[in-house]
């Protein structure tokens, strides 16, 4: 009889556990007897044990250093942050037009829309394109096939502006765009979604089969009403542009663009609304604007439209633009009033204005708190003609024509506001007025006006606060300049200024020639009529010897010093007046001598040079020349720095002499009345001189000097106050800007220091007199505080002596 065993998976599991237990029980605990010893490994392991078991790496110095198999690429960062962050402009407008419409419809579109969008281009056929169009943003296509024009435009946009704009508006030259409305609507759309928006072309729709055989009705956007495409749609069209060109069998631009969009993006129909934003258009079907505008303006669809079409007259474009601009202003005024009422409601509640930071007027920032007492912006007292305590040096200052007109306008506006709020008040006079200019806030006025109250029959005093806030700040574009331009320095010198010019040459060699700065120095010597100009009796012989020595020493570097001699007429050859020592300008009262120097020197320099007319009493650092190069722009701007006049501290003993120290109130002041230093380009100067030649005769030789300096007759229409080169550019009709700014690295004061160095006791200095009419141009030897301290100290000593 046989025995049958039924073994399942449980039995196998139990048997495996038993076998594993038996093997683990009989296996030895010391595994070293099963391992064959390696002498090297054993010796190394003993060393590890000797060092506490720490691993000591063995360095392989053979074939080191090894060259990386794949070189590391340097990361090139974009120049602008918006390029790296992918920040783009909002709207690009492309207009399909024709050559015959450039001067009419296209020009009207450009004048009414181009300044309200980020970019606009006009696309025409280039078969017979003229080159003298006043409109410059035109693109011409040599392919004259009309059905391919939209695709040429799309390819141009994709190749040049795809990564710069979020949305592209395609239109014809009969479409007026309410650009403010359209941009406000596009601000609320997501730029990450594909957008194909516009007005559906009611005259055409097609039934196409999709991949499953189903019929799909496609509606295309009307190009005459404007088609909005996102940058994502343009990118996909660029990838499928060949298919679009092959399948543009229709002569209808709406169909060709719509089919291309549908194939590239799978967007089946034109969208008139997207993400809750309605971009609508208004069709002028049976209306004439010049006749029926009063009826059209009452329709809500017209007032809310982003585009209006078809517009067939340039005058209609201007009419529409004027109307929509007025609607935009009314809307802004309404929103402003609502915000003002809401802010006032909040400010009159339980919270304080300081907590809410509500300031008057709303939307205008408050002034920045001053960091020190020197940063406090002072209030200037004024009336309708003069300002009082204009600065620390002038007590009474006549207002300029612009300032007078400004205070009159402010006063008239204030009187009108007072009459509206208090009908019984009658304006009589100004009690007091103050103004203050804050670069953050604007121009503030505080007015106290005398009124006569007709009802109460008595005089009343009313206080008003007026502000002219700073509006939109505009950055003036300027041409690109570099710091490698060669500077031609002109240094006029009179006979009594030889010592100052020698000191200037010594400093010029250290500052410019030793450092191989790209400069050229020309000395201009003014000889009196009877002064020898040759031989050992030449008064300028030391300067000529220094110029020759410097040129020979630095001839390998290309630096040289030249000179030109000018003979003054007998009328201007009088003996030097010692009172001119007080004058801050090197020309003294003959300010027009600067024109003589430049007119005669430019003949030897050329018309393409950057010229710096300098003063021999000045000293400067290398940074100053770089500032001259950056601020002087050919055909655009001239630069006139305001130098720092140093006090003669060695002579007065009221301050510490230090030429390399920072500027301060105790060491000097910025001489705003000194116009000796100015930089310009030669051709700009020549153009301005020719323009004002009737008032300022050009000096072509020494014989022409009296015509310039002694001519008191001024032709009608010209200003007789042109005395400096800066006035020349400011009074001319050229579009050249005049930049005048303080320059701490340009310092004056060498002439008065040399004069006082030879006058230890001040005997000669005490005899000098500053004319009353030139008080602003006279040199100050100390500040008011320093002179006041000396006066108080001497007064106390005198009083003590009297008591004794």
PDB file of C-alpha atoms in Angstrom, residues 39 71 73 132 156 177 199 203 236 239 353 379 497 517 530 577 627 642 658 660 716 740 746:
ATOM      1  CA  UNK A  39      50.703  40.497   2.507  1.00  0.00           C
ATOM      2  CA  UNK A  71      35.380  73.304 -21.948  1.00  0.00           C
ATOM      3  CA  UNK A  73      31.121  77.943 -21.645  1.00  0.00           C
ATOM      4  CA  UNK A 132      11.317 111.354 -50.433  1.00  0.00           C
ATOM      5  CA  UNK A 156       8.613  90.710 -41.412  1.00  0.00           C
ATOM      6  CA  UNK A 177      -7.754 102.879 -33.926  1.00  0.00           C
ATOM      7  CA  UNK A 199     -14.619  91.580 -35.726  1.00  0.00           C
ATOM      8  CA  UNK A 203     -19.621  88.635 -45.698  1.00  0.00           C
ATOM      9  CA  UNK A 236       3.351  79.408 -34.782  1.00  0.00           C
ATOM     10  CA  UNK A 239       6.781  77.801 -38.418  1.00  0.00           C
ATOM     11  CA  UNK A 353      -4.254 111.216   7.827  1.00  0.00           C
ATOM     12  CA  UNK A 379      11.150 129.507   1.092  1.00  0.00           C
ATOM     13  CA  UNK A 497      48.799 136.822 -16.680  1.00  0.00           C
ATOM     14  CA  UNK A 517      45.575 111.978 -22.282  1.00  0.00           C
ATOM     15  CA  UNK A 530      53.056 148.801 -28.641  1.00  0.00           C
ATOM     16  CA  UNK A 577      43.876 148.571 -14.405  1.00  0.00           C
ATOM     17  CA  UNK A 627      33.066 114.986 -18.117  1.00  0.00           C
ATOM     18  CA  UNK A 642      30.514 126.175 -12.911  1.00  0.00           C
ATOM     19  CA  UNK A 658      44.205 122.589   0.553  1.00  0.00           C
ATOM     20  CA  UNK A 660      43.058 118.557  -3.250  1.00  0.00           C
ATOM     21  CA  UNK A 716      16.824 145.426 -34.950  1.00  0.00           C
ATOM     22  CA  UNK A 740      25.459 124.329 -17.139  1.00  0.00           C
ATOM     23  CA  UNK A 746      37.353 122.607 -11.829  1.00  0.00           C
TER      24      UNK A 746
END
